[in-house]
Coordinates of C-alpha atoms in Angstrom, one line a residue:
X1 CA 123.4 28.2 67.8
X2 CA 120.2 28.7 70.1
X3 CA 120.7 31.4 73.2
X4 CA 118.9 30.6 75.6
X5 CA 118.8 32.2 79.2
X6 CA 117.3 30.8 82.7
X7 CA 85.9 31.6 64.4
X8 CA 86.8 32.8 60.8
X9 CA 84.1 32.2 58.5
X10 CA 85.7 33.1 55.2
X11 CA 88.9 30.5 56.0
X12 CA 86.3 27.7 57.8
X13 CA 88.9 27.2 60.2
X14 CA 87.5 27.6 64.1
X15 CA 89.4 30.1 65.9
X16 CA 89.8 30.2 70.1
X17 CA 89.7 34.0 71.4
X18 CA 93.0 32.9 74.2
X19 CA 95.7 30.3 73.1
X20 CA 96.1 28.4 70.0
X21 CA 94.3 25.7 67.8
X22 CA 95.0 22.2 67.6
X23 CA 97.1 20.2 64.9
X24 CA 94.1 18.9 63.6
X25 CA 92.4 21.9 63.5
X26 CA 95.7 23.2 61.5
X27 CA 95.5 21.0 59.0
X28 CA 92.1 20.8 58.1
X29 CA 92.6 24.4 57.2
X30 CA 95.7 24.0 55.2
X31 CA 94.2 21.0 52.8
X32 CA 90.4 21.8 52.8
X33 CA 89.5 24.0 49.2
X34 CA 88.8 27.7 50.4
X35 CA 88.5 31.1 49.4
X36 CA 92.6 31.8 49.8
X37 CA 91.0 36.0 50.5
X38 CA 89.6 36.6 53.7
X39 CA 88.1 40.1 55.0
X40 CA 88.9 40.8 58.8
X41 CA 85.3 41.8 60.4
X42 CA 85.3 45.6 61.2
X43 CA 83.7 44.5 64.8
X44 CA 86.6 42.3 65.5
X45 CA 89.6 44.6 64.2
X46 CA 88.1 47.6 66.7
X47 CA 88.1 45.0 69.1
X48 CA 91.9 43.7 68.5
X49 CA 93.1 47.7 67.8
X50 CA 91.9 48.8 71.2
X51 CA 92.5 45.7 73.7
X52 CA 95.7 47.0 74.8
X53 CA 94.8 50.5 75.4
X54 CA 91.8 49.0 77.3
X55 CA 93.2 46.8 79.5
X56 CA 96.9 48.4 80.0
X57 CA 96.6 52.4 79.1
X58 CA 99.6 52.6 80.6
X59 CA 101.6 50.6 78.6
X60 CA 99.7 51.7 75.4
X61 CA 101.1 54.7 73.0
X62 CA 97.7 56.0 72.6
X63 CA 98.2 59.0 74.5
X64 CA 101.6 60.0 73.3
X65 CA 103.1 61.7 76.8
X66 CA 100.7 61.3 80.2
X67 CA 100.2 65.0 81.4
X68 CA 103.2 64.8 84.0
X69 CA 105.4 64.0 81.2
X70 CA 103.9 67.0 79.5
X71 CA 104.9 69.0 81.9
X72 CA 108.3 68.1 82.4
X73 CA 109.4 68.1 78.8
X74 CA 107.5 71.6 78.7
X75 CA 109.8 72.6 81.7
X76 CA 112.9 71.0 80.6
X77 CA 112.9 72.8 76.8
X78 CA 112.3 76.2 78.5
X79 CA 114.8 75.4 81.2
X80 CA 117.4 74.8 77.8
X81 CA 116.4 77.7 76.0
X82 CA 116.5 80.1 79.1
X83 CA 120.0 78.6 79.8
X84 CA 121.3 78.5 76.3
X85 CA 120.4 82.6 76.0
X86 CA 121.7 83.3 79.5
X87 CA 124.6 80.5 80.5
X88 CA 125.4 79.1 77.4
X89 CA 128.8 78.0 79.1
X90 CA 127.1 76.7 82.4
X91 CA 124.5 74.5 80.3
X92 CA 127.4 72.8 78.6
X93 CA 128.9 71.9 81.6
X94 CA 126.1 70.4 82.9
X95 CA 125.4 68.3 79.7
X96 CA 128.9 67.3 79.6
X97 CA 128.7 65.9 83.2
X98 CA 125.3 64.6 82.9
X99 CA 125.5 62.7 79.9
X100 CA 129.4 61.2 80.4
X101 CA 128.0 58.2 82.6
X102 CA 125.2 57.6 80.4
X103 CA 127.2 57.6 77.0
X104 CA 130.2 56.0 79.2
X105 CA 127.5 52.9 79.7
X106 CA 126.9 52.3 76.3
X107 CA 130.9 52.2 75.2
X108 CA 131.2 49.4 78.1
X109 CA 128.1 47.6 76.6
X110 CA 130.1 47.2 73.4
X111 CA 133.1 46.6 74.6
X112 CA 131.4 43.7 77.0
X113 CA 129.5 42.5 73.8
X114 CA 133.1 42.0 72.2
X115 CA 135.1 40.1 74.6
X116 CA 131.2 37.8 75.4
X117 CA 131.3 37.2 71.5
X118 CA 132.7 33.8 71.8
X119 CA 129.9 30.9 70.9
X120 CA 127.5 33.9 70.8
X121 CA 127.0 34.8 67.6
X122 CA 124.7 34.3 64.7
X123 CA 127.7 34.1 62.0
X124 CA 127.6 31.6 59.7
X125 CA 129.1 28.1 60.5
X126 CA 127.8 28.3 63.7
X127 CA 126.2 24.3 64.8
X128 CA 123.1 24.1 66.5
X129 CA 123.0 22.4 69.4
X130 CA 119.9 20.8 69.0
X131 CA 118.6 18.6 66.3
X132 CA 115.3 20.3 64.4
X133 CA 112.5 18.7 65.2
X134 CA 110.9 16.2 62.6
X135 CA 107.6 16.6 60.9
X136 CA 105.5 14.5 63.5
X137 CA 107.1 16.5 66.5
X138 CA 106.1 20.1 64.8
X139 CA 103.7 22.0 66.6
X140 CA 101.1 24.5 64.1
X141 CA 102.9 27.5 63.1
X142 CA 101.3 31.0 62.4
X143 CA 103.4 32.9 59.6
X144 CA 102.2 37.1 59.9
X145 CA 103.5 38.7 56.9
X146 CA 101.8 42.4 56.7
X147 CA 102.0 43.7 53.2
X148 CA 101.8 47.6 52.2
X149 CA 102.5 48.4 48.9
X150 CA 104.6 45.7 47.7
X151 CA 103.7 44.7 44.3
X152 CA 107.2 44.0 43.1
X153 CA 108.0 42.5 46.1
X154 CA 105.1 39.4 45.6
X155 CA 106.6 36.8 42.9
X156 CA 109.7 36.8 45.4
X157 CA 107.9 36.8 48.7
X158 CA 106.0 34.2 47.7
X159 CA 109.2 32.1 46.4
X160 CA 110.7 32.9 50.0
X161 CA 108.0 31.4 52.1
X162 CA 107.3 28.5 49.8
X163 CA 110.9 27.7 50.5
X164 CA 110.3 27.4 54.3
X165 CA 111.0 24.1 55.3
X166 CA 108.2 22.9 57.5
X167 CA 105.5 20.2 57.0
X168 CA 102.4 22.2 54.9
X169 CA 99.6 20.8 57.2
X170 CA 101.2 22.4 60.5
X171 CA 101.7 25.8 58.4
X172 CA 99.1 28.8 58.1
X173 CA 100.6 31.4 56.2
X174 CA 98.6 35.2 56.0
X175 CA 99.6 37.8 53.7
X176 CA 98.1 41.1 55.9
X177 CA 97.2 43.6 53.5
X178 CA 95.4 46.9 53.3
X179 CA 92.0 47.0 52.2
X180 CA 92.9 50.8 50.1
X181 CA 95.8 49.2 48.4
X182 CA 94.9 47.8 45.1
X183 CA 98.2 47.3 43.4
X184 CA 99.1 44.6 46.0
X185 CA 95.7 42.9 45.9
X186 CA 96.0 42.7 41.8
X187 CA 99.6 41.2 42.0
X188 CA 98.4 38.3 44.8
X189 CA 95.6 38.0 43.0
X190 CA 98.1 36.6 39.6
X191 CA 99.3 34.2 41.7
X192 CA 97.8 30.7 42.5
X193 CA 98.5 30.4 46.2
X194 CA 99.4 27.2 47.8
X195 CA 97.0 25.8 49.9
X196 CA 98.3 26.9 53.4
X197 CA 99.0 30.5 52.3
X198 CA 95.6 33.1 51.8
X199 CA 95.4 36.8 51.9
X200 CA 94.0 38.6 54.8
X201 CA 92.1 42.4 54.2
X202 CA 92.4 44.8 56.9
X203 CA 90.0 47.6 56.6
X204 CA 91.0 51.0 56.4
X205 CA 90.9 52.7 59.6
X206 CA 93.2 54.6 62.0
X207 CA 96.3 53.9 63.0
X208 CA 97.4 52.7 59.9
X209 CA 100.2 50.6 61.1
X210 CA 102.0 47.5 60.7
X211 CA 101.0 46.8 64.5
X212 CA 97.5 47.1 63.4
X213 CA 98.0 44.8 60.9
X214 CA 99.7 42.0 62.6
X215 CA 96.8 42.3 66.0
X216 CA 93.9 41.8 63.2
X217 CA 95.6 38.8 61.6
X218 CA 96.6 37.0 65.0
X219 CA 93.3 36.1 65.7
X220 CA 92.5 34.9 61.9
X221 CA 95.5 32.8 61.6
X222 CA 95.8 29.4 63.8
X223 CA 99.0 28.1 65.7
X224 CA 100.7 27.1 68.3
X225 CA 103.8 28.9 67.5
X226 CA 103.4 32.4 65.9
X227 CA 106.2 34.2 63.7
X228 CA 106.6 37.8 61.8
X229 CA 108.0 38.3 58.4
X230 CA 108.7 41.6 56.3
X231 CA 107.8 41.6 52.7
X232 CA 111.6 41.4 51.1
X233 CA 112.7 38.7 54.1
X234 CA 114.6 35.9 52.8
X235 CA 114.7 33.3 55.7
X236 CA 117.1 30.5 56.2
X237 CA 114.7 28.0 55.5
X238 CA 115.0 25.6 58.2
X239 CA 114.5 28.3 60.5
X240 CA 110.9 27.4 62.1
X241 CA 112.6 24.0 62.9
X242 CA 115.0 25.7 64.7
X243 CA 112.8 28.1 66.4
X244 CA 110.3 25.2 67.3
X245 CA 113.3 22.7 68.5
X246 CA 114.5 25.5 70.6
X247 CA 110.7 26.0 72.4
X248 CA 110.5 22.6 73.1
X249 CA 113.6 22.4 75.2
X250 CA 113.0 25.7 76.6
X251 CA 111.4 26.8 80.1
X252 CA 107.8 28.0 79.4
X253 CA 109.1 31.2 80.5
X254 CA 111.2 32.0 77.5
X255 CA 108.2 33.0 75.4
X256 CA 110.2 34.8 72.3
X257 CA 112.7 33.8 69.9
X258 CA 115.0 36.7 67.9
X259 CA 116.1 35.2 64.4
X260 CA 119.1 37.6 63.6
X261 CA 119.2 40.2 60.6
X262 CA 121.1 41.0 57.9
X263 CA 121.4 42.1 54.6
X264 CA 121.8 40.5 50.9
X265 CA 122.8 44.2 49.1
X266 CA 126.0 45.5 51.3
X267 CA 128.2 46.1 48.4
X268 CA 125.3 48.5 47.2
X269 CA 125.6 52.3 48.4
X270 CA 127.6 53.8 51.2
X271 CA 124.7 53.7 53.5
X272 CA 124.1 50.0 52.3
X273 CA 127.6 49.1 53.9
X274 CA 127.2 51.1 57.5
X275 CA 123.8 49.5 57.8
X276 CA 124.9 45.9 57.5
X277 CA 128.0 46.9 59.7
X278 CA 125.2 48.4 62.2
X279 CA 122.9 45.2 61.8
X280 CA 126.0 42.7 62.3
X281 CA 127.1 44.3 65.2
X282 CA 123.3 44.8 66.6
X283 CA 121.7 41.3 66.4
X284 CA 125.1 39.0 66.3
X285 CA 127.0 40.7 69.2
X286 CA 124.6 43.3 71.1
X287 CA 121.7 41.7 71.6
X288 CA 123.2 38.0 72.8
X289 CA 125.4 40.7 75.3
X290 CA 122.1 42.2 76.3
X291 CA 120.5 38.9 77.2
X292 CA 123.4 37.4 78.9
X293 CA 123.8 40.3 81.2
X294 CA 119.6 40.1 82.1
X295 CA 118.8 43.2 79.9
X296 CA 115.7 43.8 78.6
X297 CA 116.0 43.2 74.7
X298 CA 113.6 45.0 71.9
X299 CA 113.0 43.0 69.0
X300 CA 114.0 43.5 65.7
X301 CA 110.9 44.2 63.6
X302 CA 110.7 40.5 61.8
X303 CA 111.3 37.1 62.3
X304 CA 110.2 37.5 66.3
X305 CA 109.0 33.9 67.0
X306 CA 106.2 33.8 70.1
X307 CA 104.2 31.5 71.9
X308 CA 100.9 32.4 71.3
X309 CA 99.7 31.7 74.6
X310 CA 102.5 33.8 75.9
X311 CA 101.7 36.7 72.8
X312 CA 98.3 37.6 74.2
X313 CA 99.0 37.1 77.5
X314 CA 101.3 40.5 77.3
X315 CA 98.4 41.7 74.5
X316 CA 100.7 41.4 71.6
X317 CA 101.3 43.9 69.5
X318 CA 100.7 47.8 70.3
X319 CA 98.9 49.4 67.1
X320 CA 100.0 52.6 68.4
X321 CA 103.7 52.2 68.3
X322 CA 105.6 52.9 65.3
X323 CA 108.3 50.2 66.4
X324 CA 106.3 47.8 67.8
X325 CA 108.5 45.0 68.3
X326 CA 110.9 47.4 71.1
X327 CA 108.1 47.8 72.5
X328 CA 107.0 44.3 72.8
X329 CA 110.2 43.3 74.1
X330 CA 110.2 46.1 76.9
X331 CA 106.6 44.4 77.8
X332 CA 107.6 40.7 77.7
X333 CA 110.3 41.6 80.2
X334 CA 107.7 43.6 82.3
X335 CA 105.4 40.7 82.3
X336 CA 108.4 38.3 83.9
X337 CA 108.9 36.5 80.5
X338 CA 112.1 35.9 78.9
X339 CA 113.8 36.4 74.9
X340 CA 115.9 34.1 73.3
X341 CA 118.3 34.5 70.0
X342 CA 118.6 31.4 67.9
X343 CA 121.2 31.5 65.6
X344 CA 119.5 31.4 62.2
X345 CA 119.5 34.5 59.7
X346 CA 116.6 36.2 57.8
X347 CA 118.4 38.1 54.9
X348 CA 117.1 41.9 54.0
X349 CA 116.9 44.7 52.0
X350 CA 119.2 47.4 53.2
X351 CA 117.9 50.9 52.1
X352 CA 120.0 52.0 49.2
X353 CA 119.1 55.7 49.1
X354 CA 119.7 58.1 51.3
X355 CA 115.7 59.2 51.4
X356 CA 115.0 55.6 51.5
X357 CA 117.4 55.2 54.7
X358 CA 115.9 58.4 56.5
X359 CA 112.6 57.5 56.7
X360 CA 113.2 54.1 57.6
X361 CA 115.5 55.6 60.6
X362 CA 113.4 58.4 61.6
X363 CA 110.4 56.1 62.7
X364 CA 112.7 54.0 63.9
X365 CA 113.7 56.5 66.4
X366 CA 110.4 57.8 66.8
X367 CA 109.0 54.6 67.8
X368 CA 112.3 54.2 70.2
X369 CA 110.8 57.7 71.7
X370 CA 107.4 56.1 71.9
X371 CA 108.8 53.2 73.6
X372 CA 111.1 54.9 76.3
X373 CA 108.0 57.6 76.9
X374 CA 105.5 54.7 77.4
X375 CA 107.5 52.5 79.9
X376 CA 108.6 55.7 81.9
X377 CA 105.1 56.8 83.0
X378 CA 105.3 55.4 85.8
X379 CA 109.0 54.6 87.1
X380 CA 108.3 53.0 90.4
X381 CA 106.2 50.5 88.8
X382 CA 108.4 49.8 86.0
X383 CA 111.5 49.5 88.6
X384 CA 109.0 46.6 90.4
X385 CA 108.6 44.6 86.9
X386 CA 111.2 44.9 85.8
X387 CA 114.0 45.0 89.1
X388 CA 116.6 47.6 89.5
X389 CA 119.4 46.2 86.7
X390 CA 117.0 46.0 84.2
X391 CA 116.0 49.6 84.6
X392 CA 118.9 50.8 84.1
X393 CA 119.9 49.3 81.6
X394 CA 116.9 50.4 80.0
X395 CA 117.8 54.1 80.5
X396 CA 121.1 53.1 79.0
X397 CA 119.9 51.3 76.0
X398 CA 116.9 53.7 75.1
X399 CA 117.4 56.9 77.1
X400 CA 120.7 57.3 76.3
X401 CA 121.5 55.9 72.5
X402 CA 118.0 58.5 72.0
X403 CA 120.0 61.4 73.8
X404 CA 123.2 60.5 71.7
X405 CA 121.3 60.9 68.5
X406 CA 120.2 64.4 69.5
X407 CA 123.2 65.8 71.1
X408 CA 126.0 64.3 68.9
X409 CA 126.1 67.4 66.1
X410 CA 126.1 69.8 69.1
X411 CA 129.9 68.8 69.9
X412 CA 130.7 69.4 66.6
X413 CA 129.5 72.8 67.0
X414 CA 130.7 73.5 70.5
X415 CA 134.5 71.9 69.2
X416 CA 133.9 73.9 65.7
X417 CA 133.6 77.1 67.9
X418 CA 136.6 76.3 70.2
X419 CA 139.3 75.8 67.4
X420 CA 137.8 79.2 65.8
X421 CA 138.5 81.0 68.7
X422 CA 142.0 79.2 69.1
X423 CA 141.3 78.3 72.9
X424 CA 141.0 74.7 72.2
X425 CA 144.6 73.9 73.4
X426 CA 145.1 76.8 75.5
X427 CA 145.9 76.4 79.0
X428 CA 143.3 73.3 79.3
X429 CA 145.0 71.6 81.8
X430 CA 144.1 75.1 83.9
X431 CA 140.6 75.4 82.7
X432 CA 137.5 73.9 83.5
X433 CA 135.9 74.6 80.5
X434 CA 138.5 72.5 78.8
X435 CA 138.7 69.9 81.0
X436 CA 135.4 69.6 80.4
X437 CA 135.8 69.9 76.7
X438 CA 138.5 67.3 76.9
X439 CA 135.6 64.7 78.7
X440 CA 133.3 65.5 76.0
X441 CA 135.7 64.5 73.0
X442 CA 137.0 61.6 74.8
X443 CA 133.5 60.6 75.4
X444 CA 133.5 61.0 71.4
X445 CA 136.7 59.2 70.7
X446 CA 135.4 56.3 72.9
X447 CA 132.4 56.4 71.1
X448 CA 134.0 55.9 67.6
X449 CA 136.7 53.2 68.6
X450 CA 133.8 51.3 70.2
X451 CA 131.8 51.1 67.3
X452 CA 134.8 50.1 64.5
X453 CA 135.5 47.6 67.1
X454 CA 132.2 46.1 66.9
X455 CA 131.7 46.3 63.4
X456 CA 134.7 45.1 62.6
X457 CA 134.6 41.9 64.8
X458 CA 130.6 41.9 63.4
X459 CA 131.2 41.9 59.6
X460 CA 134.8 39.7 60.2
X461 CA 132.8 37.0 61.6
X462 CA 130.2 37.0 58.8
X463 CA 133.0 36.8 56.4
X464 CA 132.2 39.9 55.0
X465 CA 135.9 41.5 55.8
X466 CA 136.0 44.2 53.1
X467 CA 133.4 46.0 55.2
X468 CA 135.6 46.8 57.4
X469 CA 137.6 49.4 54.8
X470 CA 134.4 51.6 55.1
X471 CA 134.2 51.7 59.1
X472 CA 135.7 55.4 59.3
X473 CA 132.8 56.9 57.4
X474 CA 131.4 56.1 60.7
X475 CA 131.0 59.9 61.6
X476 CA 129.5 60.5 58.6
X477 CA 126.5 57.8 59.0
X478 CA 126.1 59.2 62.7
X479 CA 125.5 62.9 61.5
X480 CA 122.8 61.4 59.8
X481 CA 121.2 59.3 62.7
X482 CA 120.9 62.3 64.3
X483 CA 119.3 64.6 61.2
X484 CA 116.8 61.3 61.7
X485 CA 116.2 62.0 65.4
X486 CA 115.5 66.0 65.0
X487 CA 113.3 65.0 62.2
X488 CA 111.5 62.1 64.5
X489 CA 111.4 64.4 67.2
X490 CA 109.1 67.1 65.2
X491 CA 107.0 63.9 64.1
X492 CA 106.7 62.6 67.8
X493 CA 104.9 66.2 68.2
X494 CA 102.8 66.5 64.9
X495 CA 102.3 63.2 63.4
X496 CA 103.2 60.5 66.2
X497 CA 101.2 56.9 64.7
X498 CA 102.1 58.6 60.8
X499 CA 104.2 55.3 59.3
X500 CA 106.6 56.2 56.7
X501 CA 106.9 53.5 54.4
X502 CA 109.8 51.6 53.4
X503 CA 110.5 51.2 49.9
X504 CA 111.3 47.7 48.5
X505 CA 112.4 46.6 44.8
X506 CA 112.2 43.6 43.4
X507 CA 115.0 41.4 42.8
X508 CA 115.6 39.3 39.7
X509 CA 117.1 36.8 41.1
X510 CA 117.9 35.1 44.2
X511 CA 119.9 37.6 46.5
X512 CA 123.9 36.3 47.5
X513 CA 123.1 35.6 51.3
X514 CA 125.6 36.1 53.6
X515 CA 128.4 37.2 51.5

């Protein structure tokens, strides 16, 4: 189903600086004969890097924290510490009382994205409701797939994309890659690409970024119509169609489309099986929720389908930001643009291992830190773009699932060091302490029964049932979330643009999708 709410000289294909080329000029770059391996010019990737930071500072991650925000994290960690020493029982009070509504919020988002389920999912059997558009009524498509170290990943990725189901002379395909990354360039170079897919080269340079990446190849690849893919995607392959039907009977407002994820190795690990249970709940049920209730939504990192006009209009991607697609959400919605979900699946890897899985999810949640640091510089102004519901529903979707990550293991502790003493059941109905103790675990329990709610209804409807055996290893998956978020804290500090790469393998033969 489709949501909806109210020049290159080593290509010879001519490029415009704003909006995209023509159909003709599509197609005479997908059949005329050229060199499929095209350097970016250092001139013009400097240029693409730094437009954001240029022209909106403000909303660029350049400069990690502004100096006010300096100040007031300074303040608030030697408030914590001073309290912690001196009032250790005071401070948890206040934490208790401060973070209930916040975490309260996020239990009623899921329970809200339950009961709106109905017709809103991604699940499979779900009809579209509008016909894909035929071959003559395609606009040009830009296909952005950065590459980093994916050697293994090439005989498949290339399988993928040739399987996309969209007329060849409409279609430019770039394969982004690093310039310092020679096993990548030897295994494209084995391969005899088709005619509408070449190999882009970013210089080396700083930061070294899948944002980077994609800014540099958006103004080397033509199209109307512009969409992201990861290296181990495996797109339904009608789904530029779909994407393309759903722009053309869209208001020009609704500039993005979210294809939803999930994964093709559930069965794997343990973590393999809570991260599909987290992706099924996140892009069938949350994110159609978040849109219907006129929340701002960030993107999942791939298949993100734009207008280009509408793309550099809110200066695309920020090479800063170590999840650039929240980011870019966040802005779209600041800009007065609008995100839809169509209802078509791009299969993925989930990370088998648990060092794999950690730092995937600790630059996750760094870049979530980037992202809520960036669009809180200036509140007032946000609170203007964005209007008061939206802004707090950012604080609920970013401030507090951020806060949750951190402070989850300190109930343990704090409930750890009440059963020790034997006080946990001890007059509590007399005690402050314990009725605030009381809040906090219900706050907990609430937490928990919201999310095996979710995930059960996620995985049920994706016919993937037997997931649902391995929701109470929950707690377990959380713990580490938050190991993830003290670790992405230190590296918001001392290494805020480093990426950590994810680690893909290659599969011998095509993935079971959606089972």
């Amino acid at each position: 189903m489709v949501l909806i709410e109210d020049s290159d000289e080593g290509s010879g294909c001519s490029e415009l600086e704003h909006g995209g080329p023509s159909t003709s000029e599509v197609a005479s770059c997908s059949s005329r004969p050229v060199d499929p391996w095209v350097r970016v010019a250092q001139a013009d990737l400097v240029r693409a890097v730094s437009r954001l930071a240029l022209v909106r500072p403000d909303l660029s991650a350049k400069v990690p924290l502004w100096r006010w925000q300096r100040q007031a994290l300074g303040g608030l960690a030697l408030a914590l510490v001073i309290a912690m020493v001196l009032a250790p029982a005071g401070l948890a009070v206040v934490l208790t009382l401060v973070l209930a509504v916040p975490f309260f919020s996020v239990y009623l988002l899921r329970f809200s994205a339950i009961f709106a389920q109905r017709a809103r999912s991604c699940g499979p059997g779900e009809k579209m409701p509008r016909t894909p558009l035929v071959d003559a009524d395609c606009p040009t498509y830009a296909v952005l797939v950065p590459l980093y170290d994916e050697a293994e990943i090439v005989p498949g990725l290339i399988k993928a994309l040739s399987a996309l189901d969209y007329p060849v002379d409409r279609l430019a395909i770039r394969l982004v890659v690093e310039e310092d990354d020679p096993r990548t360039h030897a295994a494209l170079s084995a391969i005899a690409l088709p005619r509408h897919m070449s190999v882009l080269v970013v210089p080396r340079g700083v930061p070294k970024t899948k944002p980077r990446a994609l800014v540099a190849a958006l103004e080397h690849t033509p199209g109307e119509l512009v969409v992201v893919f990861d290296a181990e995607d495996l797109p339904e392959p009608n789904q530029l169609r779909v994407a393309a039907s759903a722009f053309a009977h869209a208001p020009q407002h609704l500039v993005c489309l979210q294809a939803c994820l999930n994964t093709f190795n559930p069965d794997e690990t343990w973590l393999t099986r809570q991260f599909t249970i987290e992706y099924s709940a996140l892009f069938d049920l949350i994110l159609p929720a978040l849109l219907r209730f006129g929340l701002p939504l960030p993107l999942g990192g791939t298949s993100n389908h734009f207008r280009r006009a509408a793309l550099q209009d809110v200066l695309a991607w920020d090479p800063y930001n170590v999840t650039e697609d929240a980011d870019l959400g966040v802005r779209i919605a600041r800009f007065g643009m609008r995100v839809g979900v169509i209802g078509s699946t791009t299969w993925e890897e989930a990370p088998p291992t648990f060092r794999i899985w950690l730092g995937q999810r600790t630059r996750w949640l760094k870049g979530w830190m980037q992202t809520y640091l960036v669009h809180m510089r200036a509140p007032r102004r946000l609170v203007d773009e964005l209007g008061w519901w939206p802004f707090v529903g950012l604080q609920v979707l970013m401030g507090a699932m951020i806060a949750s990550a951190l402070v989850h293991p300190w109930f343990y502790i704090l409930l750890g060091y009440e059963i020790s003493k034997g006080t946990l059941l001890a007059g509590a109905a007399a005690q402050k302490s314990h009725v605030l103790l009381w809040l906090a675990l219900a706050n907990l329990v609430l937490g928990y029964v919201s999310v095996l709610l979710i995930g059960a209804v996620a995985v049920w409807r994706r016919g993937r049932r037997r997931l649902i055996t391995h929701l109470p290893l929950v707690p377990f998956y959380w713990l580490a979330i938050s190991l993830a978020g003290y670790r992405a804290l230190i590296e918001l500090v001392t290494s805020p643009f480093h990426w950590e790469k994810t680690r893909h393998r290659a599969w011998p033969d095509q993935p079971t999708r959606g089972r």
